[in-house]
GROMACS .gro file of C-alpha atoms in nm:
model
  297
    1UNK     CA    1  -2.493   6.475  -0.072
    2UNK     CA    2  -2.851   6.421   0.044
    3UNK     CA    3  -2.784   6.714   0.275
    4UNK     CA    4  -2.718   6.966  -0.011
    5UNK     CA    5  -3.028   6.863  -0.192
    6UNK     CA    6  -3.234   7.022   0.119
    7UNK     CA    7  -3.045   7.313   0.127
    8UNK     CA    8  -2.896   7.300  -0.169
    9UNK     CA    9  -2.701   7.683  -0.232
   10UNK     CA   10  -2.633   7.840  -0.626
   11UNK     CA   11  -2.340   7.626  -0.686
   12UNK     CA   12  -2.520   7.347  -0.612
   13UNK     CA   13  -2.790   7.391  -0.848
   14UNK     CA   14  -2.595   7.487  -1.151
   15UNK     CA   15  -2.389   7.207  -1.125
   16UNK     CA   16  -2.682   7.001  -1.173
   17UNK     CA   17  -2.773   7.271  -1.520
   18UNK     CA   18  -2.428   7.188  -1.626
   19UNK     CA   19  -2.484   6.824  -1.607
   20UNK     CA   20  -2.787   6.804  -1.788
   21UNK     CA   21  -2.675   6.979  -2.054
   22UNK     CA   22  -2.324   6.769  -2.077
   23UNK     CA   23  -2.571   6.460  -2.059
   24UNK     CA   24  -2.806   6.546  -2.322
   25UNK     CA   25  -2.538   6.652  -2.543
   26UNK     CA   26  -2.355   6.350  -2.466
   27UNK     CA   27  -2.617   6.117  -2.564
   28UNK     CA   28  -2.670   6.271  -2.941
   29UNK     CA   29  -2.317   6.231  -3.004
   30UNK     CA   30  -2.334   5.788  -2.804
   31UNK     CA   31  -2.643   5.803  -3.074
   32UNK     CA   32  -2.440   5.882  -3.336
   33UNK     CA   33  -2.203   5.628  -3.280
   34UNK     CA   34  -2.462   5.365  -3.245
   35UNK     CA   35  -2.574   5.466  -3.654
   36UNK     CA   36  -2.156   5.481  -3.728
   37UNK     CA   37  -2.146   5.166  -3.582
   38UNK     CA   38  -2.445   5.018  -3.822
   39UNK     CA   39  -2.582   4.902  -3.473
   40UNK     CA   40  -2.893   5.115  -3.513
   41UNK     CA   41  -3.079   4.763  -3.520
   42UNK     CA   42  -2.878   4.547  -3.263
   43UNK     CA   43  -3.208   4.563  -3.080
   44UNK     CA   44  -3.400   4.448  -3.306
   45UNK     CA   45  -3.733   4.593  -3.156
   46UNK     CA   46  -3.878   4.793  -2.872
   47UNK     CA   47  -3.891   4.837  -2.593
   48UNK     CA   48  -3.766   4.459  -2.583
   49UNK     CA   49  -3.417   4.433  -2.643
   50UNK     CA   50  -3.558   4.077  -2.877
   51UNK     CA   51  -3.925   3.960  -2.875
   52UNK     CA   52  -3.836   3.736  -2.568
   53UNK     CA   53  -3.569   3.950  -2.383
   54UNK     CA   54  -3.527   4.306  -2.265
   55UNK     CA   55  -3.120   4.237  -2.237
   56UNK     CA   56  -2.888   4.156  -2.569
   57UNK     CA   57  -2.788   3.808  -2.578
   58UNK     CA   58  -2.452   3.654  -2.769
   59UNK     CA   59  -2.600   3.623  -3.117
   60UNK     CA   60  -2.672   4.028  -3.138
   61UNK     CA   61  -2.274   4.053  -3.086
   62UNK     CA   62  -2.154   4.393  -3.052
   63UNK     CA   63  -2.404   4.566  -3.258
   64UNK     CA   64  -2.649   4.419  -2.932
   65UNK     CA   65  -2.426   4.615  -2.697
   66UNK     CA   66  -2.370   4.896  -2.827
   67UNK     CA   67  -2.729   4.973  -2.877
   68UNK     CA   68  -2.843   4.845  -2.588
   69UNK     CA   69  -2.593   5.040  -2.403
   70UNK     CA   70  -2.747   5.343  -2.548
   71UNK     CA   71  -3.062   5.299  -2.449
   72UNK     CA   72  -2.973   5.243  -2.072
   73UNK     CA   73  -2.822   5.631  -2.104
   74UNK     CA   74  -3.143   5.724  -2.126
   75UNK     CA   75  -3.225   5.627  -1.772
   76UNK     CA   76  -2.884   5.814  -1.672
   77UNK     CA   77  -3.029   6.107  -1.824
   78UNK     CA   78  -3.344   6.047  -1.650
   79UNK     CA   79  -3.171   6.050  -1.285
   80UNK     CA   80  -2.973   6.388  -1.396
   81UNK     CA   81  -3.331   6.604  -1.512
   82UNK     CA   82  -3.510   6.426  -1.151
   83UNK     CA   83  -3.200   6.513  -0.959
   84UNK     CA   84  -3.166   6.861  -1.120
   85UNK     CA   85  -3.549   6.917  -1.065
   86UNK     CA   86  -3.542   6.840  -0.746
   87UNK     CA   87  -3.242   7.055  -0.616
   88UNK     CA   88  -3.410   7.331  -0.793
   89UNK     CA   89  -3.741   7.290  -0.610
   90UNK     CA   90  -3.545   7.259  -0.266
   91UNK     CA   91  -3.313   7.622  -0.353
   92UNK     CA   92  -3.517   7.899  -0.238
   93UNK     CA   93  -3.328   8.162  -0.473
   94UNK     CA   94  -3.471   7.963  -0.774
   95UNK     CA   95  -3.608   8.192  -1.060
   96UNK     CA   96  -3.992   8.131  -1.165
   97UNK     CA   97  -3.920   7.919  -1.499
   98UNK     CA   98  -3.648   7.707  -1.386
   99UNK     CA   99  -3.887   7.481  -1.196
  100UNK     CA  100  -4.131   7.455  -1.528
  101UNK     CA  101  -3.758   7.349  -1.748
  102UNK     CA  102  -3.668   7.089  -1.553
  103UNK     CA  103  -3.997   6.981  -1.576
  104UNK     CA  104  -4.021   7.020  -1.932
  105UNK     CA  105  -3.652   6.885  -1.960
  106UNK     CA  106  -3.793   6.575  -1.740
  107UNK     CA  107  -4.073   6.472  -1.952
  108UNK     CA  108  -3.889   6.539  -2.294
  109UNK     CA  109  -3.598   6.281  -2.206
  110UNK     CA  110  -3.834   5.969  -2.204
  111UNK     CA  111  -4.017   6.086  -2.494
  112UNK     CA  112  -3.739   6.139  -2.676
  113UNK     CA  113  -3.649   5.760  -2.576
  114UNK     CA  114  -4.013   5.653  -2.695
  115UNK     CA  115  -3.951   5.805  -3.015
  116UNK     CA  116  -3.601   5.640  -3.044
  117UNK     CA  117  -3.816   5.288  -2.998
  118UNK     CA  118  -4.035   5.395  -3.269
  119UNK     CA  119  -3.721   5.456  -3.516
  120UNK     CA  120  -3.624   5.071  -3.425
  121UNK     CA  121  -3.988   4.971  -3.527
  122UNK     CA  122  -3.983   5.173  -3.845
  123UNK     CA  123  -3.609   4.992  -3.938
  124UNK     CA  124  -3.483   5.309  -3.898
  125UNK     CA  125  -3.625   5.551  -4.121
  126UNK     CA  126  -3.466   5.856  -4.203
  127UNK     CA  127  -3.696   6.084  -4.111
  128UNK     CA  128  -3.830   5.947  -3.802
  129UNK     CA  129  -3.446   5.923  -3.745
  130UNK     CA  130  -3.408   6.266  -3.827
  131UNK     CA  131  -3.706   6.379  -3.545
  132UNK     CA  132  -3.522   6.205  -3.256
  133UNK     CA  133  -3.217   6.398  -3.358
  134UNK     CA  134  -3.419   6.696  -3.321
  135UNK     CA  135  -3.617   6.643  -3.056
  136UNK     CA  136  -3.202   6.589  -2.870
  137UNK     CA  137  -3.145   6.955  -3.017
  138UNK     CA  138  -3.486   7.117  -2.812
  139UNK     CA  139  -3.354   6.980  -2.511
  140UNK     CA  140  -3.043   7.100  -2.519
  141UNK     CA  141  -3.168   7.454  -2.596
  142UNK     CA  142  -3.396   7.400  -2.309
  143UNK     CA  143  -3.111   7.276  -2.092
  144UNK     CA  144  -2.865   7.602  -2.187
  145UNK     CA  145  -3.190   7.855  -2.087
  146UNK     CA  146  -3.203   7.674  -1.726
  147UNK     CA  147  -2.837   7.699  -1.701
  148UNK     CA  148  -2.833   8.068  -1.767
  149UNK     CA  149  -3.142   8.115  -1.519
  150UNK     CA  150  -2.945   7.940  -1.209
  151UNK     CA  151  -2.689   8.156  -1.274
  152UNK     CA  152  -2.847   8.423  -1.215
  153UNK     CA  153  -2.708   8.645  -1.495
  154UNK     CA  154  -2.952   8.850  -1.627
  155UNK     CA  155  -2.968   8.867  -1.972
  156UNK     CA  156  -2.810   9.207  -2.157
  157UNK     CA  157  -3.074   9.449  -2.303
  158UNK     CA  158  -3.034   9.558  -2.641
  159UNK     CA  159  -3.170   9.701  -2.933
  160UNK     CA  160  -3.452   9.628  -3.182
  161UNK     CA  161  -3.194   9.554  -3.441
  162UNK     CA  162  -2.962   9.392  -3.234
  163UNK     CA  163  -3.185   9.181  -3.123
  164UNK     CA  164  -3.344   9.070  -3.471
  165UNK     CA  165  -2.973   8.963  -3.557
  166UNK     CA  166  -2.965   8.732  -3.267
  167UNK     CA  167  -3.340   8.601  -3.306
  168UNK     CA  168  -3.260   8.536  -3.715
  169UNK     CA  169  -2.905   8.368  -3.628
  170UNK     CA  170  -3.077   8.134  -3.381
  171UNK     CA  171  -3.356   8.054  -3.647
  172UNK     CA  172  -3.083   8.007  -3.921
  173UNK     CA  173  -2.914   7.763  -3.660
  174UNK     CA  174  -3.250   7.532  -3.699
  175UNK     CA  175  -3.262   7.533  -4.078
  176UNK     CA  176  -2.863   7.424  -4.079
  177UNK     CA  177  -2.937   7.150  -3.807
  178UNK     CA  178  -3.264   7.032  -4.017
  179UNK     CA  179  -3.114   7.060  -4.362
  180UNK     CA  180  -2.792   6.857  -4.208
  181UNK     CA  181  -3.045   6.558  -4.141
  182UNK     CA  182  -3.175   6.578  -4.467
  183UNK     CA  183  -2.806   6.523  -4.614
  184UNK     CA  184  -2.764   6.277  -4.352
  185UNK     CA  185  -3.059   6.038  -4.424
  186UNK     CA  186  -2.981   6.084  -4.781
  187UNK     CA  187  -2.623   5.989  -4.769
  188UNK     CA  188  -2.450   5.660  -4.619
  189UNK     CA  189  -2.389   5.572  -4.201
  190UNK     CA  190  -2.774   5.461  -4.194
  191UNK     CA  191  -2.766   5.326  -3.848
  192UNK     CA  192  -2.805   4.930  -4.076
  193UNK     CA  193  -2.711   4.779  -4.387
  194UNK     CA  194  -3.048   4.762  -4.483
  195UNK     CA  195  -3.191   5.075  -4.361
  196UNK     CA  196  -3.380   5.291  -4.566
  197UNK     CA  197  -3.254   5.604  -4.721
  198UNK     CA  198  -3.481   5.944  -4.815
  199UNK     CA  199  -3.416   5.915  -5.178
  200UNK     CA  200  -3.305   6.253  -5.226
  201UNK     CA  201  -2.948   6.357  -5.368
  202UNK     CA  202  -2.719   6.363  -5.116
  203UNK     CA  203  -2.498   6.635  -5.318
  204UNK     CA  204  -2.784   6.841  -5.405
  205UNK     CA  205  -2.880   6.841  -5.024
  206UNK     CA  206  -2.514   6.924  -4.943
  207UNK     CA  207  -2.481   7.201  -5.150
  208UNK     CA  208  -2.848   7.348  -5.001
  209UNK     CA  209  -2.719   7.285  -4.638
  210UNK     CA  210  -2.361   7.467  -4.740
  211UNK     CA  211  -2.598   7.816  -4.892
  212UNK     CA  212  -2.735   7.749  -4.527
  213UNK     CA  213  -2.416   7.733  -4.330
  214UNK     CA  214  -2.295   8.063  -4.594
  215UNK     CA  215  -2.577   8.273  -4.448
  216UNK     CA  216  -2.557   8.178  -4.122
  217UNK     CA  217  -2.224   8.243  -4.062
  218UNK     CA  218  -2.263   8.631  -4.246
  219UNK     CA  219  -2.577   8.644  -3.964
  220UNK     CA  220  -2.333   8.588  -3.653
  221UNK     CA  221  -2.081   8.783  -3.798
  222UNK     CA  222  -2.335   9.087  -3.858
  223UNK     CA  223  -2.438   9.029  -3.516
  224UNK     CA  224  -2.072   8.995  -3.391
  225UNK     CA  225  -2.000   9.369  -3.553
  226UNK     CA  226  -2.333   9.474  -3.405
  227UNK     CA  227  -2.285   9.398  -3.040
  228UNK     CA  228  -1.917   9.494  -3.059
  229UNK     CA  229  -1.984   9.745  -2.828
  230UNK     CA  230  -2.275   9.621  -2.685
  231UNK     CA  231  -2.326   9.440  -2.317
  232UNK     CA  232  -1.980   9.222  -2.341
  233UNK     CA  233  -2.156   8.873  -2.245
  234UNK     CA  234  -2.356   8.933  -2.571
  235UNK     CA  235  -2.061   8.963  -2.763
  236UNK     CA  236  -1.861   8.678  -2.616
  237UNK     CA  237  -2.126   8.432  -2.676
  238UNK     CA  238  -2.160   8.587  -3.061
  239UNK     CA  239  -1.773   8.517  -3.085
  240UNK     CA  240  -1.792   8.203  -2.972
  241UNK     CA  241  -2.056   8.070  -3.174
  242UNK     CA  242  -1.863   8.221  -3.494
  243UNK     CA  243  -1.588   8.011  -3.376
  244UNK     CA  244  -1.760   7.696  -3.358
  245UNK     CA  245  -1.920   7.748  -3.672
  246UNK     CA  246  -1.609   7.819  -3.870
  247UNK     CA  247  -1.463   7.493  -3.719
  248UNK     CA  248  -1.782   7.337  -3.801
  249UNK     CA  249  -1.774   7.410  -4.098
  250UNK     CA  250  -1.445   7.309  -4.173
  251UNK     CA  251  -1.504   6.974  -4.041
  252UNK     CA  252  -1.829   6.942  -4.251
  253UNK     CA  253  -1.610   7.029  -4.560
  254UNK     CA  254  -1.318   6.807  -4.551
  255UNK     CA  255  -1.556   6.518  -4.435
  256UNK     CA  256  -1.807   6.562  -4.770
  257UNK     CA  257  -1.461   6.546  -5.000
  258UNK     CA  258  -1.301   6.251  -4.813
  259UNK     CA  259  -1.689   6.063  -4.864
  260UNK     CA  260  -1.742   6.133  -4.491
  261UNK     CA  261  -1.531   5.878  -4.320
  262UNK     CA  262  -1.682   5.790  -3.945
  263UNK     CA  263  -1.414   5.963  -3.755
  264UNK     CA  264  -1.496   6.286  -3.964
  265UNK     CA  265  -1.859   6.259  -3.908
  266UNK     CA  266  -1.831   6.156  -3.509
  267UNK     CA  267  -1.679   6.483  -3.454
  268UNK     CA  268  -1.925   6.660  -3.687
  269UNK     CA  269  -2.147   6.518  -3.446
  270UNK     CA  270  -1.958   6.656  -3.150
  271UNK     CA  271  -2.031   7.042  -3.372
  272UNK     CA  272  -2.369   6.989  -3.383
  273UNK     CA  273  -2.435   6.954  -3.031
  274UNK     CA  274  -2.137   7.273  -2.924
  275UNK     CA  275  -2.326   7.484  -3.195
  276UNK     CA  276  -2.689   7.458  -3.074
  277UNK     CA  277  -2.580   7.449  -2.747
  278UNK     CA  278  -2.426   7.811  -2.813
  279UNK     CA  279  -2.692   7.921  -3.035
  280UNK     CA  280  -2.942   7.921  -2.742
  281UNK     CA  281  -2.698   8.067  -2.458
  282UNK     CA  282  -2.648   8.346  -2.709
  283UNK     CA  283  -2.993   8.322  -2.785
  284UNK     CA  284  -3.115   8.346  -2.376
  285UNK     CA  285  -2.839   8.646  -2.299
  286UNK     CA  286  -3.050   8.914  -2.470
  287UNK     CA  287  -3.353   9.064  -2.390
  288UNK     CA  288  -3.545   9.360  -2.561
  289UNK     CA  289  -3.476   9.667  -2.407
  290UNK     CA  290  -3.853   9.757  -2.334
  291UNK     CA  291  -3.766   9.474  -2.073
  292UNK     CA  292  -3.940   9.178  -2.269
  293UNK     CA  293  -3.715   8.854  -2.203
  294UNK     CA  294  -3.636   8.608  -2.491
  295UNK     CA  295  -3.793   8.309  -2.457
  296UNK     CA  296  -3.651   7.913  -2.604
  297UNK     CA  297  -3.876   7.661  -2.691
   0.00000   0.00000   0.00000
């Protein structure tokens, strides 16, 4: 193994893209179960486990564990974005910006765990809640642009128009993921029994996020007619991402009429993460024609 990290070839190297994009999309959905859970306090503080010990002990029960086991991931992700920068320094075939994202990649994952501490020390507010969510969503994007630069695919050039479709699809991805942690902080599954909510109306806020969802699905789909002859990489990753949505969507239906049971919400969870994650590889595929490439983040 330590062999391949000095010399380490293509394959190599986007194994290592592939894993820190699996990570940090596994880690929103672990985080998710922690707040299903009602564990999102079983550390009671931070970046103690309890005022006197870094570790759970017996009394925090399961709730103790399961948070606690959380926050070790973060140093699993944190081994993944060193290991995957360093392989990428080592290849000498590595694009420009791949060394600056893992970088990027390998500073965001422990601030995203300092801003996790600071939702413990706030008892969880929503929206403080609601920016570590986010903050999980940049680095994924981040994560699917490396992947697609080690692969060495160059992006497909296409039009003005073409282009706006996939720019405004990507942009109406963000709204749906931000207007889906509005519902969520409004709604039950606070992460504690005593959390705090946002005080807005969580069926008002599900009926916004739904216009959302309605517009950006007609957005892929316009862009899914538009590139239907275009480069065919384009048009696979618009297809795909109308899939997900769809099911998505689905999922985010049946679980607002059933008063979002766990399971329901879990894999909702699971969406989120597939979605963005295709969102910015369809995002990264395209370039301008005039040669400008897109750019994430």
């Amino acid at each position: 193994m330590l062999d391949r990290f000095r010399h380490p070839t293509r394959g190599f190297v986007v194994g290592w893209a592939w894993a820190s994009l699996v990570a940090n999309c596994v880690i929103v959905v672990t985080g998710g179960l922690v707040r299903l859970t009602a564990s999102g306090l079983g550390c009671p503080t931070w970046p103690r486990c309890t005022d006197q010990s870094f570790v759970p002990h017996g009394a925090l029960g399961a709730h103790g564990v399961i948070e606690f086991g959380n926050r070790m991931l973060t140093y699993v992700l944190v081994a993944i974005a060193i290991a995957t920068w360093f392989a990428v320094r080592r290849w000498a075939d590595a694009p420009v910006r791949a060394s600056a994202l893992t970088v990027a990649i390998a500073i965001g994952i422990p601030a995203q765990g300092v801003v996790g501490g600071i939702t413990v020390l706030t008892d969880l507010n929503p929206w403080v809640v609601s920016l570590h969510f986010l903050l999980s969503m940049v680095l994924i994007c981040l994560s699917a642009w490396l992947l697609r630069l080690v692969r060495g695919v160059e992006p497909a050039p296409v039009d003005a128009g073409r282009l706006w479709l996939v720019r405004a699809t990507f942009a109406a991805m963000w709204v749906v993921v931000y207007l889906g942690t509005i519902v969520t902080g409004s709604g039950p599954h606070a992460g504690d029994l005593d959390a705090p909510r946002n005080g807005l109306r969580p069926d008002v806020w599900s009926t916004v996020h739904g216009y959302a969802v309605v517009v950006l699905v007609a957005l892929t789909l316009a862009g899914l007619v538009a590139l239907r002859k275009g480069p065919r990489t384009a048009f696979l990753a618009t297809a795909w991402l109308l899939v997900a949505e769809l099911a998505q969507g689905v999922i985010g239906y049946v679980q607002y009429v059933n008063d979002v049971p766990v399971v329901l919400v879990a894999l909702h969870m699971v969406g989120a993460t597939i979605l963005m994650s295709l969102a910015a590889w369809q995002l990264v595929n395209v370039r301008s024609r005039v040669g400008t490439p897109v750019r994430v983040g």
